[in-house]
Amino acid sequence: MSALASRILAEFEAASPAQPATAQTVGARLRAAMADGLPTGRDENWKYAALRGLEKASFRRPAPPDAVRLAGAAALLPNRVEGHCRLVFVDGYFAPSLSDAGDSGQGVTLLAPGAAPPAQAEDTRDFRYATINEAFAPNALAVEARRDAPLAIEICAVTTLTADAGAAYPRLLLRVATEASLSVVERHLSAPEVTALTNVSIEVEVAAAGKLRHVRLQQHGTRAQVVETLRATLAADARYELTQVALGSQAARITARIALAGRGAECGVHAAAIADGARVLDACVQIEHLAPQTRTRELARAIAAGRARVAFNGHIRMARGATGAESEQSLRGLLSGTDCEIDLRPQLEIYVDAVKASHGATTGKLDEQMLFYLLSRGLDPSTAQALLKWAFVEDVVTHLADRGLRREVEREIATRLGDVPPMKESA
């Protein structure tokens, strides 16, 4: 067992000295996971991730937020998403004083440690941080949309901790019943001085003919560390639209697995990552077609500047039973400097005949011919470059259905890129 795995176990046992039955069960799963070790740069799916900071991070569960931390979190909250019930978590703890109450919360349950169902069954190194989340998370938020009660939820997870004060563990369980509909906007935020680890776990189940529109915005301060795990299972004719925009943190890694388990299930993945300075943003998205007539469309855009590195591993697998499956994958990276790096890895495994699949990846600098065209029309160089960068990333941003949220994300992208003004909205 590695030194880091041993320290994580020690921090868990120190927080659960009485070892009640729930702690014993969770602890047994944690010990089994740690015995096999945490992923390292030698693991193929993790070779681009920045893991060195995790060696120094504290993994222990922090104390519940006091008035000072709650006030700091409140100051970071953005404008509300129209038509969505807002639920706020501070350092992994539900914050009732910052959240909506009343009938808008119907279908939402806050689960205590040990009360949440065990994590989904993947038992590989890629999902070890989800096991850690399960062991340390002070709450789990269960959201269930029923056929007769569609839901729209905005979840704001704010981290206020320094690196020695513990880690934040947001844990979300999203369930969509048969023919039900759910909209979730999930934000992760922290101030520039925050250095703690945020370890996020999201589990998604969409039943037959259910629909889930899921927006995830990673807007941490530039010194934060982030590890995220997302696992989703789709039944027959289910629809899952995932739009993820990563803008913050010093080092961030997301591991996602989406299983299209029922006939006719569909998913769309739209991802954007923008990094500057010496930041590292890494994503590994695995999509498995397990049933006939399943469909996937995956779109990823990355912009790197300064000495930043962005990596995206898009792995699509079509199993033997996935006759008639279709997938389309487009990964593109834009280098905005000489010292930055973008690593795009499209992967396609096909174990069945009679499928349609396309995939491709390109990385390069701004299109010189298009830049020359804009300059020839009288635009100055900075404006011309800004327009090309904006057009590049808007492929993803346009999938944000809420107009106010889209404008907010556009403004933050403009701030991150420095030279890109938000585009005027068409009439």
GROMACS .gro file of C-alpha atoms in nm:
model
  427
    1MET     CA    1   0.000   0.000   0.000
    2SER     CA    2   0.135   0.342  -0.094
    3ALA     CA    3   0.213   0.609   0.165
    4LEU     CA    4  -0.075   0.823   0.036
    5ALA     CA    5  -0.324   0.534   0.059
    6SER     CA    6  -0.209   0.458   0.415
    7ARG     CA    7  -0.251   0.822   0.517
    8ILE     CA    8  -0.603   0.835   0.371
    9LEU     CA    9  -0.701   0.526   0.570
   10ALA     CA   10  -0.553   0.676   0.886
   11GLU     CA   11  -0.749   0.999   0.836
   12PHE     CA   12  -1.071   0.802   0.787
   13GLU     CA   13  -1.020   0.588   1.096
   14ALA     CA   14  -0.936   0.894   1.306
   15ALA     CA   15  -1.268   1.048   1.205
   16SER     CA   16  -1.466   0.730   1.292
   17PRO     CA   17  -1.319   0.608   1.623
   18ALA     CA   18  -1.640   0.439   1.738
   19GLN     CA   19  -1.668   0.241   1.413
   20PRO     CA   20  -2.049   0.208   1.391
   21ALA     CA   21  -2.186  -0.046   1.146
   22THR     CA   22  -2.210   0.203   0.860
   23ALA     CA   23  -1.853   0.321   0.913
   24GLN     CA   24  -1.732  -0.039   0.923
   25THR     CA   25  -1.900  -0.117   0.589
   26VAL     CA   26  -1.770   0.196   0.419
   27GLY     CA   27  -1.431   0.147   0.581
   28ALA     CA   28  -1.408  -0.207   0.445
   29ARG     CA   29  -1.471  -0.080   0.092
   30LEU     CA   30  -1.213   0.195   0.141
   31ARG     CA   31  -0.950  -0.045   0.272
   32ALA     CA   32  -1.007  -0.280  -0.023
   33ALA     CA   33  -0.973   0.008  -0.266
   34MET     CA   34  -0.658   0.147  -0.103
   35ALA     CA   35  -0.496  -0.196  -0.099
   36ASP     CA   36  -0.502  -0.194  -0.479
   37GLY     CA   37  -0.356   0.155  -0.485
   38LEU     CA   38  -0.449   0.492  -0.626
   39PRO     CA   39  -0.390   0.578  -0.992
   40THR     CA   40  -0.051   0.723  -1.080
   41GLY     CA   41   0.110   0.873  -1.386
   42ARG     CA   42   0.206   0.519  -1.490
   43ASP     CA   43  -0.161   0.434  -1.545
   44GLU     CA   44  -0.251   0.489  -1.909
   45ASN     CA   45  -0.567   0.687  -1.836
   46TRP     CA   46  -0.388   0.913  -1.587
   47LYS     CA   47  -0.055   0.990  -1.753
   48TYR     CA   48  -0.151   1.352  -1.827
   49ALA     CA   49  -0.308   1.426  -1.486
   50ALA     CA   50  -0.129   1.649  -1.234
   51LEU     CA   51  -0.119   1.428  -0.925
   52ARG     CA   52   0.176   1.563  -0.732
   53GLY     CA   53  -0.038   1.808  -0.534
   54LEU     CA   54  -0.251   1.523  -0.401
   55GLU     CA   55   0.049   1.384  -0.214
   56LYS     CA   56   0.040   1.689   0.014
   57ALA     CA   57  -0.337   1.736   0.034
   58SER     CA   58  -0.536   1.660   0.346
   59PHE     CA   59  -0.820   1.416   0.278
   60ARG     CA   60  -0.991   1.436   0.615
   61ARG     CA   61  -1.349   1.554   0.647
   62PRO     CA   62  -1.353   1.918   0.764
   63ALA     CA   63  -1.561   2.060   1.046
   64PRO     CA   64  -1.904   2.195   0.948
   65PRO     CA   65  -1.885   2.552   0.817
   66ASP     CA   66  -1.911   2.833   1.072
   67ALA     CA   67  -2.062   3.177   1.011
   68VAL     CA   68  -1.740   3.313   0.860
   69ARG     CA   69  -1.714   3.033   0.605
   70LEU     CA   70  -2.084   3.059   0.520
   71ALA     CA   71  -2.047   3.432   0.462
   72GLY     CA   72  -1.745   3.374   0.240
   73ALA     CA   73  -1.939   3.118   0.040
   74ALA     CA   74  -2.238   3.349   0.003
   75ALA     CA   75  -2.014   3.615  -0.148
   76LEU     CA   76  -1.907   3.372  -0.422
   77LEU     CA   77  -2.255   3.267  -0.531
   78PRO     CA   78  -2.340   3.376  -0.888
   79ASN     CA   79  -2.675   3.488  -1.024
   80ARG     CA   80  -2.948   3.226  -1.003
   81VAL     CA   81  -3.049   3.016  -1.299
   82GLU     CA   82  -3.403   3.109  -1.390
   83GLY     CA   83  -3.665   2.849  -1.307
   84HIS     CA   84  -3.427   2.634  -1.098
   85CYS     CA   85  -3.441   2.560  -0.726
   86ARG     CA   86  -3.102   2.650  -0.573
   87LEU     CA   87  -2.929   2.416  -0.326
   88VAL     CA   88  -2.595   2.521  -0.178
   89PHE     CA   89  -2.320   2.312  -0.023
   90VAL     CA   90  -2.026   2.464   0.161
   91ASP     CA   91  -1.718   2.244   0.201
   92GLY     CA   92  -1.937   1.941   0.133
   93TYR     CA   93  -2.205   2.031   0.392
   94PHE     CA   94  -2.557   2.132   0.296
   95ALA     CA   95  -2.616   2.501   0.379
   96PRO     CA   96  -2.990   2.557   0.444
   97SER     CA   97  -2.945   2.930   0.503
   98LEU     CA   98  -2.812   2.975   0.148
   99SER     CA   99  -3.057   2.735  -0.019
  100ASP     CA  100  -3.416   2.756  -0.135
  101ALA     CA  101  -3.684   2.590   0.075
  102GLY     CA  102  -4.048   2.492   0.035
  103ASP     CA  103  -4.226   2.296  -0.234
  104SER     CA  104  -3.951   2.365  -0.489
  105GLY     CA  105  -3.737   2.110  -0.305
  106GLN     CA  106  -3.981   1.821  -0.364
  107GLY     CA  107  -3.796   1.519  -0.495
  108VAL     CA  108  -3.475   1.620  -0.316
  109THR     CA  109  -3.343   1.424  -0.017
  110LEU     CA  110  -3.035   1.489   0.195
  111LEU     CA  111  -2.875   1.162   0.304
  112ALA     CA  112  -2.648   1.124   0.607
  113PRO     CA  113  -2.319   0.930   0.592
  114GLY     CA  114  -2.388   0.562   0.541
  115ALA     CA  115  -2.751   0.621   0.440
  116ALA     CA  116  -2.670   0.664   0.071
  117PRO     CA  117  -2.664   0.349  -0.143
  118PRO     CA  118  -2.321   0.206  -0.225
  119ALA     CA  119  -2.144   0.355  -0.524
  120GLN     CA  120  -2.190   0.196  -0.865
  121ALA     CA  121  -2.003  -0.126  -0.921
  122GLU     CA  122  -1.690  -0.027  -1.118
  123ASP     CA  123  -1.393  -0.154  -0.919
  124THR     CA  124  -1.098  -0.025  -1.114
  125ARG     CA  125  -0.828   0.222  -1.022
  126ASP     CA  126  -0.995   0.489  -1.233
  127PHE     CA  127  -1.274   0.514  -0.975
  128ARG     CA  128  -1.074   0.506  -0.652
  129TYR     CA  129  -1.142   0.872  -0.574
  130ALA     CA  130  -1.516   0.804  -0.584
  131THR     CA  131  -1.462   0.543  -0.312
  132ILE     CA  132  -1.276   0.803  -0.104
  133ASN     CA  133  -1.565   1.044  -0.157
  134GLU     CA  134  -1.813   0.781  -0.038
  135ALA     CA  135  -1.610   0.728   0.280
  136PHE     CA  136  -1.562   1.093   0.374
  137ALA     CA  137  -1.866   1.280   0.235
  138PRO     CA  138  -2.071   1.437   0.519
  139ASN     CA  139  -2.389   1.441   0.307
  140ALA     CA  140  -2.518   1.294  -0.016
  141LEU     CA  141  -2.780   1.482  -0.214
  142ALA     CA  142  -3.034   1.255  -0.382
  143VAL     CA  143  -3.242   1.415  -0.657
  144GLU     CA  144  -3.524   1.210  -0.809
  145ALA     CA  145  -3.748   1.332  -1.091
  146ARG     CA  146  -4.079   1.151  -1.127
  147ARG     CA  147  -4.302   1.128  -1.430
  148ASP     CA  148  -4.565   1.359  -1.278
  149ALA     CA  149  -4.315   1.606  -1.129
  150PRO     CA  150  -4.034   1.731  -1.356
  151LEU     CA  151  -3.754   1.900  -1.165
  152ALA     CA  152  -3.509   2.184  -1.231
  153ILE     CA  153  -3.229   2.207  -0.974
  154GLU     CA  154  -2.926   2.435  -0.943
  155ILE     CA  155  -2.653   2.294  -0.718
  156CYS     CA  156  -2.374   2.525  -0.600
  157ALA     CA  157  -2.082   2.350  -0.426
  158VAL     CA  158  -1.849   2.609  -0.270
  159THR     CA  159  -1.509   2.526  -0.120
  160THR     CA  160  -1.364   2.773   0.132
  161LEU     CA  161  -1.083   2.563   0.285
  162THR     CA  162  -0.705   2.590   0.282
  163ALA     CA  163  -0.500   2.278   0.212
  164ASP     CA  164  -0.443   2.194   0.581
  165ALA     CA  165  -0.809   2.222   0.683
  166GLY     CA  166  -0.938   1.910   0.508
  167ALA     CA  167  -1.108   1.835   0.175
  168ALA     CA  168  -1.457   1.903   0.040
  169TYR     CA  169  -1.666   1.606  -0.072
  170PRO     CA  170  -1.976   1.699  -0.275
  171ARG     CA  171  -2.173   1.382  -0.356
  172LEU     CA  172  -2.474   1.381  -0.588
  173LEU     CA  173  -2.718   1.102  -0.677
  174LEU     CA  174  -2.935   1.193  -0.976
  175ARG     CA  175  -3.229   0.967  -1.061
  176VAL     CA  176  -3.476   1.014  -1.345
  177ALA     CA  177  -3.782   0.786  -1.339
  178THR     CA  178  -3.950   0.638  -1.645
  179GLU     CA  179  -4.061   0.914  -1.885
  180ALA     CA  180  -3.959   1.180  -1.632
  181SER     CA  181  -3.757   1.495  -1.696
  182LEU     CA  182  -3.477   1.655  -1.493
  183SER     CA  183  -3.264   1.965  -1.548
  184VAL     CA  184  -2.953   2.006  -1.330
  185VAL     CA  185  -2.707   2.294  -1.330
  186GLU     CA  186  -2.408   2.199  -1.117
  187ARG     CA  187  -2.152   2.466  -1.023
  188HIS     CA  188  -1.823   2.423  -0.835
  189LEU     CA  189  -1.672   2.742  -0.694
  190SER     CA  190  -1.392   2.869  -0.471
  191ALA     CA  191  -1.204   3.191  -0.402
  192PRO     CA  192  -0.857   3.256  -0.550
  193GLU     CA  193  -0.683   3.186  -0.217
  194VAL     CA  194  -0.845   2.843  -0.167
  195THR     CA  195  -0.591   2.559  -0.191
  196ALA     CA  196  -0.788   2.261  -0.061
  197LEU     CA  197  -0.883   1.949  -0.252
  198THR     CA  198  -1.240   1.914  -0.379
  199ASN     CA  199  -1.332   1.550  -0.449
  200VAL     CA  200  -1.665   1.524  -0.632
  201SER     CA  201  -1.873   1.213  -0.701
  202ILE     CA  202  -2.183   1.213  -0.924
  203GLU     CA  203  -2.395   0.908  -0.998
  204VAL     CA  204  -2.666   0.922  -1.264
  205GLU     CA  205  -2.945   0.679  -1.348
  206VAL     CA  206  -3.193   0.757  -1.625
  207ALA     CA  207  -3.481   0.510  -1.655
  208ALA     CA  208  -3.666   0.418  -1.974
  209ALA     CA  209  -3.760   0.722  -2.186
  210GLY     CA  210  -3.633   0.958  -1.917
  211LYS     CA  211  -3.454   1.283  -2.002
  212LEU     CA  212  -3.172   1.453  -1.816
  213ARG     CA  213  -3.008   1.780  -1.916
  214HIS     CA  214  -2.695   1.815  -1.703
  215VAL     CA  215  -2.473   2.125  -1.703
  216ARG     CA  216  -2.148   2.116  -1.505
  217LEU     CA  217  -1.940   2.431  -1.452
  218GLN     CA  218  -1.598   2.403  -1.285
  219GLN     CA  219  -1.523   2.763  -1.178
  220HIS     CA  220  -1.272   2.716  -0.896
  221GLY     CA  221  -1.001   2.965  -0.809
  222THR     CA  222  -0.665   2.917  -0.975
  223ARG     CA  223  -0.498   2.749  -0.672
  224ALA     CA  224  -0.758   2.479  -0.606
  225GLN     CA  225  -0.718   2.106  -0.668
  226VAL     CA  226  -1.013   1.913  -0.811
  227VAL     CA  227  -1.084   1.543  -0.868
  228GLU     CA  228  -1.423   1.450  -1.012
  229THR     CA  229  -1.591   1.118  -1.089
  230LEU     CA  230  -1.913   1.085  -1.290
  231ARG     CA  231  -2.090   0.756  -1.359
  232ALA     CA  232  -2.412   0.732  -1.559
  233THR     CA  233  -2.636   0.445  -1.670
  234LEU     CA  234  -2.907   0.492  -1.933
  235ALA     CA  235  -3.202   0.258  -1.985
  236ALA     CA  236  -3.402   0.205  -2.306
  237ASP     CA  237  -3.477   0.526  -2.500
  238ALA     CA  238  -3.323   0.741  -2.226
  239ARG     CA  239  -3.165   1.076  -2.317
  240TYR     CA  240  -2.868   1.231  -2.138
  241GLU     CA  241  -2.722   1.566  -2.242
  242LEU     CA  242  -2.402   1.656  -2.056
  243THR     CA  243  -2.239   1.996  -2.106
  244GLN     CA  244  -1.923   2.052  -1.908
  245VAL     CA  245  -1.710   2.367  -1.899
  246ALA     CA  246  -1.381   2.365  -1.704
  247LEU     CA  247  -1.241   2.711  -1.640
  248GLY     CA  248  -1.073   2.707  -1.300
  249SER     CA  249  -0.836   2.529  -1.056
  250GLN     CA  250  -0.462   2.475  -1.055
  251ALA     CA  251  -0.503   2.104  -1.131
  252ALA     CA  252  -0.827   1.927  -1.223
  253ARG     CA  253  -0.912   1.576  -1.331
  254ILE     CA  254  -1.250   1.430  -1.428
  255THR     CA  255  -1.316   1.062  -1.487
  256ALA     CA  256  -1.652   0.988  -1.650
  257ARG     CA  257  -1.815   0.663  -1.756
  258ILE     CA  258  -2.149   0.663  -1.939
  259ALA     CA  259  -2.314   0.327  -2.006
  260LEU     CA  260  -2.584   0.313  -2.274
  261ALA     CA  261  -2.742  -0.002  -2.132
  262GLY     CA  262  -3.087   0.005  -2.296
  263ARG     CA  263  -3.198  -0.014  -2.658
  264GLY     CA  264  -3.224   0.328  -2.820
  265ALA     CA  265  -3.046   0.518  -2.541
  266GLU     CA  266  -2.876   0.842  -2.648
  267CYS     CA  267  -2.617   1.070  -2.496
  268GLY     CA  268  -2.455   1.394  -2.601
  269VAL     CA  269  -2.132   1.512  -2.440
  270HIS     CA  270  -2.018   1.870  -2.497
  271ALA     CA  271  -1.698   1.967  -2.315
  272ALA     CA  272  -1.481   2.278  -2.310
  273ALA     CA  273  -1.161   2.341  -2.114
  274ILE     CA  274  -0.965   2.666  -2.101
  275ALA     CA  275  -0.636   2.692  -1.914
  276ASP     CA  276  -0.356   2.944  -1.883
  277GLY     CA  277  -0.054   2.995  -1.659
  278ALA     CA  278   0.084   2.660  -1.542
  279ARG     CA  279  -0.254   2.496  -1.488
  280VAL     CA  280  -0.341   2.137  -1.584
  281LEU     CA  281  -0.692   2.023  -1.686
  282ASP     CA  282  -0.734   1.654  -1.763
  283ALA     CA  283  -1.045   1.457  -1.863
  284CYS     CA  284  -1.109   1.092  -1.940
  285VAL     CA  285  -1.458   1.017  -2.077
  286GLN     CA  286  -1.554   0.655  -2.141
  287ILE     CA  287  -1.879   0.587  -2.327
  288GLU     CA  288  -1.998   0.228  -2.360
  289HIS     CA  289  -2.261   0.119  -2.613
  290LEU     CA  290  -2.402  -0.196  -2.456
  291ALA     CA  291  -2.739  -0.223  -2.636
  292PRO     CA  292  -2.873  -0.201  -2.993
  293GLN     CA  293  -2.960   0.128  -3.165
  294THR     CA  294  -2.773   0.343  -2.912
  295ARG     CA  295  -2.633   0.679  -3.018
  296THR     CA  296  -2.357   0.913  -2.899
  297ARG     CA  297  -2.233   1.254  -3.006
  298GLU     CA  298  -1.919   1.381  -2.836
  299LEU     CA  299  -1.775   1.728  -2.889
  300ALA     CA  300  -1.469   1.860  -2.702
  301ARG     CA  301  -1.287   2.191  -2.739
  302ALA     CA  302  -0.971   2.294  -2.552
  303ILE     CA  303  -0.771   2.618  -2.544
  304ALA     CA  304  -0.431   2.636  -2.373
  305ALA     CA  305  -0.213   2.942  -2.317
  306GLY     CA  306   0.101   3.022  -2.117
  307ARG     CA  307   0.254   2.696  -1.987
  308ALA     CA  308  -0.082   2.525  -1.936
  309ARG     CA  309  -0.166   2.168  -2.036
  310VAL     CA  310  -0.509   2.038  -2.134
  311ALA     CA  311  -0.578   1.669  -2.200
  312PHE     CA  312  -0.894   1.494  -2.318
  313ASN     CA  313  -0.922   1.118  -2.359
  314GLY     CA  314  -1.244   1.024  -2.538
  315HIS     CA  315  -1.293   0.647  -2.532
  316ILE     CA  316  -1.597   0.501  -2.708
  317ARG     CA  317  -1.661   0.127  -2.693
  318MET     CA  318  -1.925  -0.066  -2.889
  319ALA     CA  319  -1.990  -0.402  -2.728
  320ARG     CA  320  -2.104  -0.719  -2.902
  321GLY     CA  321  -2.471  -0.654  -2.833
  322ALA     CA  322  -2.471  -0.298  -2.972
  323THR     CA  323  -2.598  -0.371  -3.324
  324GLY     CA  324  -2.696  -0.056  -3.510
  325ALA     CA  325  -2.512   0.173  -3.269
  326GLU     CA  326  -2.393   0.513  -3.392
  327SER     CA  327  -2.125   0.746  -3.258
  328GLU     CA  328  -1.974   1.074  -3.370
  329GLN     CA  329  -1.670   1.222  -3.200
  330SER     CA  330  -1.493   1.554  -3.262
  331LEU     CA  331  -1.197   1.666  -3.047
  332ARG     CA  332  -1.020   1.994  -3.124
  333GLY     CA  333  -0.749   2.189  -2.945
  334LEU     CA  334  -0.621   2.544  -2.990
  335LEU     CA  335  -0.268   2.639  -2.881
  336SER     CA  336  -0.241   3.005  -2.786
  337GLY     CA  337   0.134   3.024  -2.723
  338THR     CA  338   0.462   2.839  -2.766
  339ASP     CA  339   0.495   2.670  -2.423
  340CYS     CA  340   0.145   2.526  -2.378
  341GLU     CA  341   0.036   2.169  -2.454
  342ILE     CA  342  -0.285   1.995  -2.560
  343ASP     CA  343  -0.318   1.616  -2.569
  344LEU     CA  344  -0.625   1.476  -2.744
  345ARG     CA  345  -0.681   1.099  -2.758
  346PRO     CA  346  -0.979   0.973  -2.956
  347GLN     CA  347  -1.025   0.599  -2.899
  348LEU     CA  348  -1.277   0.373  -3.066
  349GLU     CA  349  -1.331   0.003  -2.994
  350ILE     CA  350  -1.584  -0.190  -3.204
  351TYR     CA  351  -1.678  -0.550  -3.126
  352VAL     CA  352  -1.992  -0.575  -3.343
  353ASP     CA  353  -2.085  -0.541  -3.710
  354ALA     CA  354  -2.341  -0.301  -3.860
  355VAL     CA  355  -2.251   0.015  -3.669
  356LYS     CA  356  -2.165   0.371  -3.771
  357ALA     CA  357  -1.875   0.547  -3.606
  358SER     CA  358  -1.656   0.845  -3.681
  359HIS     CA  359  -1.388   1.009  -3.473
  360GLY     CA  360  -1.112   1.261  -3.515
  361ALA     CA  361  -0.883   1.502  -3.336
  362THR     CA  362  -0.692   1.813  -3.443
  363THR     CA  363  -0.464   2.045  -3.250
  364GLY     CA  364  -0.301   2.359  -3.382
  365LYS     CA  365  -0.273   2.735  -3.368
  366LEU     CA  366  -0.517   2.988  -3.505
  367ASP     CA  367  -0.601   2.943  -3.872
  368GLU     CA  368  -0.356   3.172  -4.049
  369GLN     CA  369  -0.569   3.200  -4.361
  370MET     CA  370  -0.878   3.295  -4.163
  371LEU     CA  371  -0.674   3.542  -3.960
  372PHE     CA  372  -0.541   3.700  -4.279
  373TYR     CA  373  -0.895   3.723  -4.414
  374LEU     CA  374  -1.015   3.911  -4.105
  375LEU     CA  375  -0.714   4.142  -4.112
  376SER     CA  376  -0.779   4.217  -4.479
  377ARG     CA  377  -1.128   4.332  -4.381
  378GLY     CA  378  -0.986   4.602  -4.154
  379LEU     CA  379  -0.990   4.431  -3.815
  380ASP     CA  380  -0.694   4.488  -3.585
  381PRO     CA  381  -0.488   4.176  -3.493
  382SER     CA  382  -0.613   4.145  -3.133
  383THR     CA  383  -0.978   4.167  -3.235
  384ALA     CA  384  -0.928   3.919  -3.520
  385GLN     CA  385  -0.761   3.668  -3.287
  386ALA     CA  386  -1.036   3.718  -3.029
  387LEU     CA  387  -1.307   3.643  -3.283
  388LEU     CA  388  -1.136   3.321  -3.393
  389LYS     CA  389  -1.090   3.201  -3.035
  390TRP     CA  390  -1.451   3.280  -2.958
  391ALA     CA  391  -1.583   3.092  -3.259
  392PHE     CA  392  -1.370   2.795  -3.156
  393VAL     CA  393  -1.516   2.757  -2.806
  394GLU     CA  394  -1.873   2.863  -2.889
  395ASP     CA  395  -1.932   2.515  -3.037
  396VAL     CA  396  -1.976   2.399  -2.678
  397VAL     CA  397  -2.116   2.711  -2.510
  398THR     CA  398  -2.415   2.721  -2.744
  399HIS     CA  399  -2.539   2.399  -2.581
  400LEU     CA  400  -2.617   2.595  -2.262
  401ALA     CA  401  -2.992   2.633  -2.302
  402ASP     CA  402  -3.045   2.904  -2.040
  403ARG     CA  403  -2.964   3.242  -2.192
  404GLY     CA  404  -2.853   3.407  -1.868
  405LEU     CA  405  -2.626   3.117  -1.778
  406ARG     CA  406  -2.475   3.120  -2.125
  407ARG     CA  407  -2.395   3.491  -2.099
  408GLU     CA  408  -2.236   3.437  -1.758
  409VAL     CA  409  -2.014   3.160  -1.892
  410GLU     CA  410  -1.922   3.371  -2.194
  411ARG     CA  411  -1.813   3.655  -1.968
  412GLU     CA  412  -1.597   3.425  -1.759
  413ILE     CA  413  -1.439   3.274  -2.070
  414ALA     CA  414  -1.361   3.625  -2.186
  415THR     CA  415  -1.192   3.697  -1.853
  416ARG     CA  416  -0.992   3.374  -1.862
  417LEU     CA  417  -0.872   3.430  -2.218
  418GLY     CA  418  -0.795   3.793  -2.149
  419ASP     CA  419  -0.835   3.919  -2.506
  420VAL     CA  420  -1.179   3.784  -2.595
  421PRO     CA  421  -1.476   4.018  -2.550
  422PRO     CA  422  -1.817   3.855  -2.495
  423MET     CA  423  -2.006   3.844  -2.822
  424LYS     CA  424  -2.322   4.048  -2.859
  425GLU     CA  425  -2.635   3.839  -2.849
  426SER     CA  426  -2.829   3.822  -3.170
  427ALA     CA  427  -3.185   3.945  -3.176
   0.00000   0.00000   0.00000
